[in-house]
mmCIF file of C-alpha atoms in Angstrom:
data_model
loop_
_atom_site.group_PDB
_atom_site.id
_atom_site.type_symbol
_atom_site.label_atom_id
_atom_site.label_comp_id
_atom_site.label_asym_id
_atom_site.label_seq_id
_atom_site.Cartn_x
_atom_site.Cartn_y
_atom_site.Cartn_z
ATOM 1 C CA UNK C 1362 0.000 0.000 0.000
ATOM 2 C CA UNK C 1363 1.193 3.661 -0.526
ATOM 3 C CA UNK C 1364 2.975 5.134 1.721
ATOM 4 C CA UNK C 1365 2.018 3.438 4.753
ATOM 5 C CA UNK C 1366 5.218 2.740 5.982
ATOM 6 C CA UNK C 1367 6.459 6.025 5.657
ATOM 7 C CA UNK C 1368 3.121 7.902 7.127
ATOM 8 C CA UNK C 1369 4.237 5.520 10.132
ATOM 9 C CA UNK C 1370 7.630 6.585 10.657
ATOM 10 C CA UNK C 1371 6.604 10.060 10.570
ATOM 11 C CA UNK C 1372 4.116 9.732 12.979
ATOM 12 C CA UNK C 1373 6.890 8.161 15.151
ATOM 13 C CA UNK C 1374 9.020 10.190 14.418
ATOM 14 C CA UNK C 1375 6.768 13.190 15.170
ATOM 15 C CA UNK C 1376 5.576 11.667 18.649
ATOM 16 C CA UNK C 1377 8.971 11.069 19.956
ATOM 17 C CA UNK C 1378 9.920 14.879 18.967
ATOM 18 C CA UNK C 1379 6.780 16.166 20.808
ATOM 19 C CA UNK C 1380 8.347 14.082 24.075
ATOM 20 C CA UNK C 1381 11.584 15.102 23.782
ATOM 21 C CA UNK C 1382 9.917 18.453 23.539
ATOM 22 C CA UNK C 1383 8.294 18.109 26.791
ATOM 23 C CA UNK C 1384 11.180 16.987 28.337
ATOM 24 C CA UNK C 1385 13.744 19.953 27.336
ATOM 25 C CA UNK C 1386 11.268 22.758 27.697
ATOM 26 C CA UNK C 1387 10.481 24.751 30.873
ATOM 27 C CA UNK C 1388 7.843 27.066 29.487
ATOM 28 C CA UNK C 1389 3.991 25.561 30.418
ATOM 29 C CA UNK C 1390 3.221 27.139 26.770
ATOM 30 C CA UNK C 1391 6.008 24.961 25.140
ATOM 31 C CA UNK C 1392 5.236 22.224 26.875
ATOM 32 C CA UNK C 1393 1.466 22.350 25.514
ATOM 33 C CA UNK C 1394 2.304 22.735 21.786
ATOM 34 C CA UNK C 1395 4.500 19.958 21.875
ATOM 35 C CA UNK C 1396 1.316 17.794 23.617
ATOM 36 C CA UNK C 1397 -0.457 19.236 20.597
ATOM 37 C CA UNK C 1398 2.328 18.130 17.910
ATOM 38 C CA UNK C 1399 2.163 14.192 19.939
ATOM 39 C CA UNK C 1400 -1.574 14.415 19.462
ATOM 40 C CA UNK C 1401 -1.149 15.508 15.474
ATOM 41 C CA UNK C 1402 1.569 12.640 15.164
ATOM 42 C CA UNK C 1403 -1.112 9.792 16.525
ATOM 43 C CA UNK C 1404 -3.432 11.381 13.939
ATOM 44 C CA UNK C 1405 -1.626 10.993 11.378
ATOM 45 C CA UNK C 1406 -1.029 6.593 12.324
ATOM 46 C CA UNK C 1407 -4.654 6.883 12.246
ATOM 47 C CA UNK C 1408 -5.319 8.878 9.188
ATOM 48 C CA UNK C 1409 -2.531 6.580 7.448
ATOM 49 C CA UNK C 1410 -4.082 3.278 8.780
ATOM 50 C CA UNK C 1411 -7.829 4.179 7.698
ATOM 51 C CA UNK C 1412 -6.710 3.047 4.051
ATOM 52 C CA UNK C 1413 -6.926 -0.352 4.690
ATOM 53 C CA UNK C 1414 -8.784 -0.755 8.416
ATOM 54 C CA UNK C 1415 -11.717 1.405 7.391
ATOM 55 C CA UNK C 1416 -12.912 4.917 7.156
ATOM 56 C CA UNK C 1417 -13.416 5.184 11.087
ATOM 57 C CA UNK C 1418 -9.991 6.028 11.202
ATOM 58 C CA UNK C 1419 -10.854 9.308 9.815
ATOM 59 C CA UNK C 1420 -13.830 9.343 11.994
ATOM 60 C CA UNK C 1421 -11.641 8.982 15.333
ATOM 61 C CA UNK C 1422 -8.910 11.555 14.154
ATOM 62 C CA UNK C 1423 -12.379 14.512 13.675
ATOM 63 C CA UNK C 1424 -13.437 13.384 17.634
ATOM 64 C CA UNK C 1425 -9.563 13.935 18.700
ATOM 65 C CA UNK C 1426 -9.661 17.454 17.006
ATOM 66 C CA UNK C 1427 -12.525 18.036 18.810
ATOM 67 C CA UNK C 1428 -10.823 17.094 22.188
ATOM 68 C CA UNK C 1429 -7.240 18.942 21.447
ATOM 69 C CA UNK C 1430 -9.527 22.038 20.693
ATOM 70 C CA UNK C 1431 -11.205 21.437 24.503
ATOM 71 C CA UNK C 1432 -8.203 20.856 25.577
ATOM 72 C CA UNK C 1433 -6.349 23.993 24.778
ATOM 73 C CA UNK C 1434 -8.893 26.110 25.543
ATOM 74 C CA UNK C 1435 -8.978 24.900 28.991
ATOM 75 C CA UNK C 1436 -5.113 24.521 29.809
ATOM 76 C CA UNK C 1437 -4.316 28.033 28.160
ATOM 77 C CA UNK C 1438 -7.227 29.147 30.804
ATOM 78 C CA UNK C 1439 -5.054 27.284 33.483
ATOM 79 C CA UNK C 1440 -2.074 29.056 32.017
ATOM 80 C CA UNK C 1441 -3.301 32.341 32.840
ATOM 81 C CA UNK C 1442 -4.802 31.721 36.210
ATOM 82 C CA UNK C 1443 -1.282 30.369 37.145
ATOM 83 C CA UNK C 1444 0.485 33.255 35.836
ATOM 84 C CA UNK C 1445 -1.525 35.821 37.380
ATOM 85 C CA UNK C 1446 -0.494 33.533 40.765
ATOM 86 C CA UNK C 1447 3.152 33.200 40.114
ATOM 87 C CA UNK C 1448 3.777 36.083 37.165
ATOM 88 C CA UNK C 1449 5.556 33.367 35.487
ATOM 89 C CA UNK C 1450 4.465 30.328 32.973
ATOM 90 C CA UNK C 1451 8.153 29.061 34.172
ATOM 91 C CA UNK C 1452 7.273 25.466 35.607
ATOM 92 C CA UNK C 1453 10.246 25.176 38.111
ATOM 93 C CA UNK C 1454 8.595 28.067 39.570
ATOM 94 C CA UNK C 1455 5.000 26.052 40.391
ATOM 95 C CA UNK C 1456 6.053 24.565 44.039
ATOM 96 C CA UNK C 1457 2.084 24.076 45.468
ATOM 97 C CA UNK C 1458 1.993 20.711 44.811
ATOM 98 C CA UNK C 1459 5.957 19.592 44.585
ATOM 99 C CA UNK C 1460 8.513 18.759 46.976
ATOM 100 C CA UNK L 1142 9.891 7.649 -7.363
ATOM 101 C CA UNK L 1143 6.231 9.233 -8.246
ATOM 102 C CA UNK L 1144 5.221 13.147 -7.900
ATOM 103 C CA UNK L 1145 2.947 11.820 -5.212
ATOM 104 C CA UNK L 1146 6.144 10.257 -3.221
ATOM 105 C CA UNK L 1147 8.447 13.454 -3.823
ATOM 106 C CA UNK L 1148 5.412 15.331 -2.201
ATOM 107 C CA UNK L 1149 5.166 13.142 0.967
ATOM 108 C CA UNK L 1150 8.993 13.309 1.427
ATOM 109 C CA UNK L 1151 8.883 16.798 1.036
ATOM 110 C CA UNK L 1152 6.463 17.344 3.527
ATOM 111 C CA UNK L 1153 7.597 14.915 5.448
ATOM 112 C CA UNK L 1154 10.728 16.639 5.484
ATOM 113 C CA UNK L 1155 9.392 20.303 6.025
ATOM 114 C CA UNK L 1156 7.277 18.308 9.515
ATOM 115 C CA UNK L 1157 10.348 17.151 10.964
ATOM 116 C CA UNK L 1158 12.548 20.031 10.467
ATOM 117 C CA UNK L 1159 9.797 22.388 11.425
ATOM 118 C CA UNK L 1160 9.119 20.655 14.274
ATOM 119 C CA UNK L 1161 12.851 20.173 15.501
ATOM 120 C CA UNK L 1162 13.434 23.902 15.158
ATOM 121 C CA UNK L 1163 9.985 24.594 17.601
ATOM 122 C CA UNK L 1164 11.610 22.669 20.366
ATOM 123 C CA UNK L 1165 14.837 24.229 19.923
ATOM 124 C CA UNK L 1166 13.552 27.432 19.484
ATOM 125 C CA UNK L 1167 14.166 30.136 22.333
ATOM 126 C CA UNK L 1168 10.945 32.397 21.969
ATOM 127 C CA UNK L 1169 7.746 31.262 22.398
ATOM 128 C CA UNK L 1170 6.576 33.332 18.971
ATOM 129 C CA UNK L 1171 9.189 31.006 17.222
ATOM 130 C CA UNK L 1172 7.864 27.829 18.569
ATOM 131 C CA UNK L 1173 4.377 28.526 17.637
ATOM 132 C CA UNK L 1174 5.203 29.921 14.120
ATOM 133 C CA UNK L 1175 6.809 26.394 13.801
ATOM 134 C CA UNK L 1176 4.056 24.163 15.121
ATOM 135 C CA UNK L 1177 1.899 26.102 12.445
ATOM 136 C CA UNK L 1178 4.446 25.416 9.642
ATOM 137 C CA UNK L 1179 4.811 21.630 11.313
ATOM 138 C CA UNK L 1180 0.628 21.237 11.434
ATOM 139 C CA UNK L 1181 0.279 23.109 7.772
ATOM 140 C CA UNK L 1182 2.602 20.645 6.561
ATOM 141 C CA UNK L 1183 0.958 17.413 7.926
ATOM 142 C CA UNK L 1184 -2.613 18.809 6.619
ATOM 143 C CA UNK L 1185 -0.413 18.736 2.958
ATOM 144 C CA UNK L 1186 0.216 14.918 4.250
ATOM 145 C CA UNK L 1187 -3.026 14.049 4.751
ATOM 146 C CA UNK L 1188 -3.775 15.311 1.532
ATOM 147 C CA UNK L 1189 -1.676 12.749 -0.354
ATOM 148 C CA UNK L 1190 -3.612 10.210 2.375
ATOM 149 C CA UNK L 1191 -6.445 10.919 0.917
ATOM 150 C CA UNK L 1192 -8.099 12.534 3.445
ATOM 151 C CA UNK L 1193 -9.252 15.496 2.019
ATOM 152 C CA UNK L 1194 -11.311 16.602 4.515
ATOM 153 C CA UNK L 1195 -9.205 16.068 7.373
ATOM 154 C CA UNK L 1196 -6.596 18.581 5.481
ATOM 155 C CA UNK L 1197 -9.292 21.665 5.438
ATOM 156 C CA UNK L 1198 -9.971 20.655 9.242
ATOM 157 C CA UNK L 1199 -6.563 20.485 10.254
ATOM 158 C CA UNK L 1200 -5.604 23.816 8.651
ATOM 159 C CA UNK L 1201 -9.150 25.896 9.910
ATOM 160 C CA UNK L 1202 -9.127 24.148 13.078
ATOM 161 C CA UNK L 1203 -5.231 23.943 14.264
ATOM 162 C CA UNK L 1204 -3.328 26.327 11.889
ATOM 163 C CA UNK L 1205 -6.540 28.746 11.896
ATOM 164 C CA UNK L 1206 -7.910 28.461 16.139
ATOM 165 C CA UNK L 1207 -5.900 26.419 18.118
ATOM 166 C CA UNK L 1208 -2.679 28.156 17.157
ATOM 167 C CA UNK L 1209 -4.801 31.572 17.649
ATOM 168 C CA UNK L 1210 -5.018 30.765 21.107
ATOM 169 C CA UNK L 1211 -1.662 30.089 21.689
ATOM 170 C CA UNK L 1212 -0.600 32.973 20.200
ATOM 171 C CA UNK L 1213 -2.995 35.318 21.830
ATOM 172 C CA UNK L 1214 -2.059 33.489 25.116
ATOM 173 C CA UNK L 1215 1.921 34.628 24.282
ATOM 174 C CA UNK L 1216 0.585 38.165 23.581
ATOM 175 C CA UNK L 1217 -1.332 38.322 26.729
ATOM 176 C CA UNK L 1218 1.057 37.416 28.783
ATOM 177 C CA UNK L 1219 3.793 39.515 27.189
ATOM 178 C CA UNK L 1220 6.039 36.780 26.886
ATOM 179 C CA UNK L 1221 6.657 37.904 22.716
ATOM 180 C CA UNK L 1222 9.894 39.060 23.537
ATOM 181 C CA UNK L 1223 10.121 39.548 26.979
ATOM 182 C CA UNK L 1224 10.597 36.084 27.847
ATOM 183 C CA UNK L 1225 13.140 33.673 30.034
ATOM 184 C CA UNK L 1226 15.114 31.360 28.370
ATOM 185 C CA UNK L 1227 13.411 27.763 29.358
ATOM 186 C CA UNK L 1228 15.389 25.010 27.851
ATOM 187 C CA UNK L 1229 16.924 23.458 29.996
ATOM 188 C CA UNK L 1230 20.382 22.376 31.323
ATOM 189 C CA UNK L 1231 22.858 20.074 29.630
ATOM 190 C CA UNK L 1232 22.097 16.870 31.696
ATOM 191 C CA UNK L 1233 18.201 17.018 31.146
ATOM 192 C CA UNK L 1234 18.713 17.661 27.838
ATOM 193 C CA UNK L 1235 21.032 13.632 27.532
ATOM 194 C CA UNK L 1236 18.048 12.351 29.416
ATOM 195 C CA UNK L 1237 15.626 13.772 27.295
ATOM 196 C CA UNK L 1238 17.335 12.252 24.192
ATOM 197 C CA UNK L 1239 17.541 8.999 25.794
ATOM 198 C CA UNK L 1240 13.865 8.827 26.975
ATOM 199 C CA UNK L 1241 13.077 9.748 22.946
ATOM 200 C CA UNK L 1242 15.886 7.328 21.334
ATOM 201 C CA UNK L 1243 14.195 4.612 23.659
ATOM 202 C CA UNK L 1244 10.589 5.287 23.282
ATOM 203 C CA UNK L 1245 11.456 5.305 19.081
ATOM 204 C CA UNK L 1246 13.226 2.054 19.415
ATOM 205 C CA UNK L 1247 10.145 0.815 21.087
ATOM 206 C CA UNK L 1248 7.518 2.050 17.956
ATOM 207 C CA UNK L 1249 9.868 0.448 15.626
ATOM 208 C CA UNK L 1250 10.161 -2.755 17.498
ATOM 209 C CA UNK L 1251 6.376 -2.424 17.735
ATOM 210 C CA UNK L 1252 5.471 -1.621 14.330
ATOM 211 C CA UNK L 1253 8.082 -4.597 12.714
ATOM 212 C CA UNK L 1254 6.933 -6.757 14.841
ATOM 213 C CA UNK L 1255 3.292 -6.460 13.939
ATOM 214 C CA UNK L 1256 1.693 -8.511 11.170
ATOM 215 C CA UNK L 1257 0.881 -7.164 7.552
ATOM 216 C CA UNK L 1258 -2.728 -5.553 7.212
ATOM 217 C CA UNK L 1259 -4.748 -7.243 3.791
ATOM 218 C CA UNK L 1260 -3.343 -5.064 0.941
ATOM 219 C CA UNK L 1261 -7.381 -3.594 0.416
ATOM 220 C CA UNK L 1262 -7.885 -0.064 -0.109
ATOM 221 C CA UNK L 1263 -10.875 0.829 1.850
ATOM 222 C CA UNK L 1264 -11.071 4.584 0.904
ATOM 223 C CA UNK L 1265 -10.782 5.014 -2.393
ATOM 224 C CA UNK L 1266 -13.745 3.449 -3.777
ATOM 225 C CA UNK L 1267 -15.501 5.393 -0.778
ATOM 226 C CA UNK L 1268 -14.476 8.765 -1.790
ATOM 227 C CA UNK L 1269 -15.713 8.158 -5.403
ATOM 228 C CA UNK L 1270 -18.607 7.140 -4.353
ATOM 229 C CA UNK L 1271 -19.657 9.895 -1.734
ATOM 230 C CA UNK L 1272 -17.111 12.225 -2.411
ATOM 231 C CA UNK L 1273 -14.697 13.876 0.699
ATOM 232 C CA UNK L 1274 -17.015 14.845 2.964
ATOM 233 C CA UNK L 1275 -19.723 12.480 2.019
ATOM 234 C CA UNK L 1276 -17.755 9.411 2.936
ATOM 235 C CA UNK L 1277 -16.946 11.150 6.616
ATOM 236 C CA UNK L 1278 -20.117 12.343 7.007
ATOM 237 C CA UNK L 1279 -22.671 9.287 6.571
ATOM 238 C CA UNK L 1280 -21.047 7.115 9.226
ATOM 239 C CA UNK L 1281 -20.335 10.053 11.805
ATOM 240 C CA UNK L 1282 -23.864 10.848 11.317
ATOM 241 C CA UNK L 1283 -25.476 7.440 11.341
ATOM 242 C CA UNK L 1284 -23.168 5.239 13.291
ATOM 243 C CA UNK L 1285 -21.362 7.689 15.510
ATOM 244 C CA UNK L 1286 -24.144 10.212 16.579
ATOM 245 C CA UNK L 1287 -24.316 9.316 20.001
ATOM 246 C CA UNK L 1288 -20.469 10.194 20.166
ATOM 247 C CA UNK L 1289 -21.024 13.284 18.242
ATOM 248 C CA UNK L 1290 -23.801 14.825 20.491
ATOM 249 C CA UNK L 1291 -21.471 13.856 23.419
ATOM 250 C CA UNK L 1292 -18.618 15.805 21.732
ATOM 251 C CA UNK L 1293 -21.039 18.770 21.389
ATOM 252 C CA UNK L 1294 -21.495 18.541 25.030
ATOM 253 C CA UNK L 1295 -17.859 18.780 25.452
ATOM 254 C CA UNK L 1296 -17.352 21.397 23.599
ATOM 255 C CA UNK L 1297 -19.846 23.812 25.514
ATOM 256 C CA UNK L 1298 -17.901 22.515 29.031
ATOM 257 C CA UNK L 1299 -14.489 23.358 27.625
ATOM 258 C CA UNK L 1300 -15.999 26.564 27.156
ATOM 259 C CA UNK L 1301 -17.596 27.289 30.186
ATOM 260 C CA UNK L 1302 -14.450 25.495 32.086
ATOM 261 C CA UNK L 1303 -12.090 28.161 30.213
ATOM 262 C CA UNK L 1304 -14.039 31.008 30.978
ATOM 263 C CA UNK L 1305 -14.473 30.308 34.561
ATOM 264 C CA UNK L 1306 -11.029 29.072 35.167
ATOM 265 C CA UNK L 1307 -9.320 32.308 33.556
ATOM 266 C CA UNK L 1308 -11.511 34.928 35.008
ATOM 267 C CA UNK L 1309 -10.672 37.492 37.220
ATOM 268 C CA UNK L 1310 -11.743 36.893 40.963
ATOM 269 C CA UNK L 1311 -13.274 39.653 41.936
ATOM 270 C CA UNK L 1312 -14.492 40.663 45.342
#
């Protein structure tokens, strides 16, 4: 089949970039696109495997737009509420719930 | 090697760099002109998928809202220039690359270890039938309804959520 292969070592590829991402970044706003780019990279295994498993594929990749868009709405709100608390989006600085 | 295969790999190509440069990148600005560039390019990729659809979505809905509100987010916060540097220190940075080097080596092992799917094409005959947004349409709105209202639902608390979580307390 076209491409398949390829579409999934992208989407790997993709994914483990949005981790490393995670990992190497202390901004909370950073942090969140690359959670956006890992949620784009499983789209695209699913997007790549509706070909042959069935359109539903496309079907599941529409609902987990949906969420993402929830999703970032809601954190960017927690974003700002933290800010205004610490004047910072710096996550070494959030302590409330660390050791 | 087909136009359609020097447009994946080019795409492909413009993803990873794209999305190499966001993580690397110091200002926030940066990273999220990236992740659009990195998003625009995988709506191109769903393109050559076949997914037609999926590509308008992706570019309205991420390049066009999502990355909106990040954006405004940066601006509001004044962080467009005025920000720390975040990334952070040399020995984070080797466990970071081992924690990705390890979780790839797992997807490959993974993926080559699974067995081969039936060599049918599913889609194809689909979209000629119904066209794009036919062929997504009739089973979200028949089979997956229930889902769909649900996701409405969702929608509205996201929306309430956001609003009361980033207002002002007053009094």
């Amino acid at each position: 089949m076209p491409l398949l292969q390829e579409s999934l070592a992208l989407s790997a590829i993709l994914f483990v970039v949005g981790t490393v991402g995670v990992l190497i970044r202390r901004n909370a706003i950073v942090m969140f696109m690359c959670i956006e780019l890992m949620l784009n990279a499983v789209n695209l295994t699913l997007v790549a495997l509706s070909r042959q498993v069935g359109i539903e594929g496309q079907i599941f990749v529409l609902f987990v737009m949906t969420v993402a868009a929830a999703e970032a709405a809601v954190g960017l709100a927690i974003i700002i509420s933290i800010f205004r608390h610490y004047e910072s989006v710096d996550v070494q600085h959030f302590r409330l719930l660390r050791w | 090697m087909s136009l359609i295969q020097l447009v994946f790999y080019f795409f492909a190509s413009l993803a990873v760099a794209s999305s190499l440069l966001m993580i690397t990148r110091r200002s926030p600005v940066y990273s999220a002109m990236f992740l659009v560039l990195t998003l625009f390019s995988l709506a191109a990729i769903f393109v050559v998928l076949d997914a037609h659809f999926l590509a308008a979505l992706q570019v309205i809905l991420y390049a066009g809202a999502i990355l909106v509100l990040f954006l405004f987010v940066i601006m509001l916060l004044n962080l467009g220039y005025d920000f720390e540097p975040d990334v952070r220190g040399r020995f984070a940075l080797v466990v970071a690359g081992g924690v990705g080097l390890v979780l790839l080596a797992e997807i490959v092992a993974l993926l080559s270890g699974a067995e081969e799917l039936p060599p049918v094409d599913l889609v194809t005959p689909l979209l000629d039938a119904q066209g794009a947004i036919g062929a997504v349409a009739e089973p979200l709105f028949q089979n997956y309804v229930v889902a769909l209202e649900i996701t409405g639902v969702l929608l509205l608390v996201a929306m309430v959520g956001a609003v009361v979580i980033a207002k002002r307390r007053t009094v």
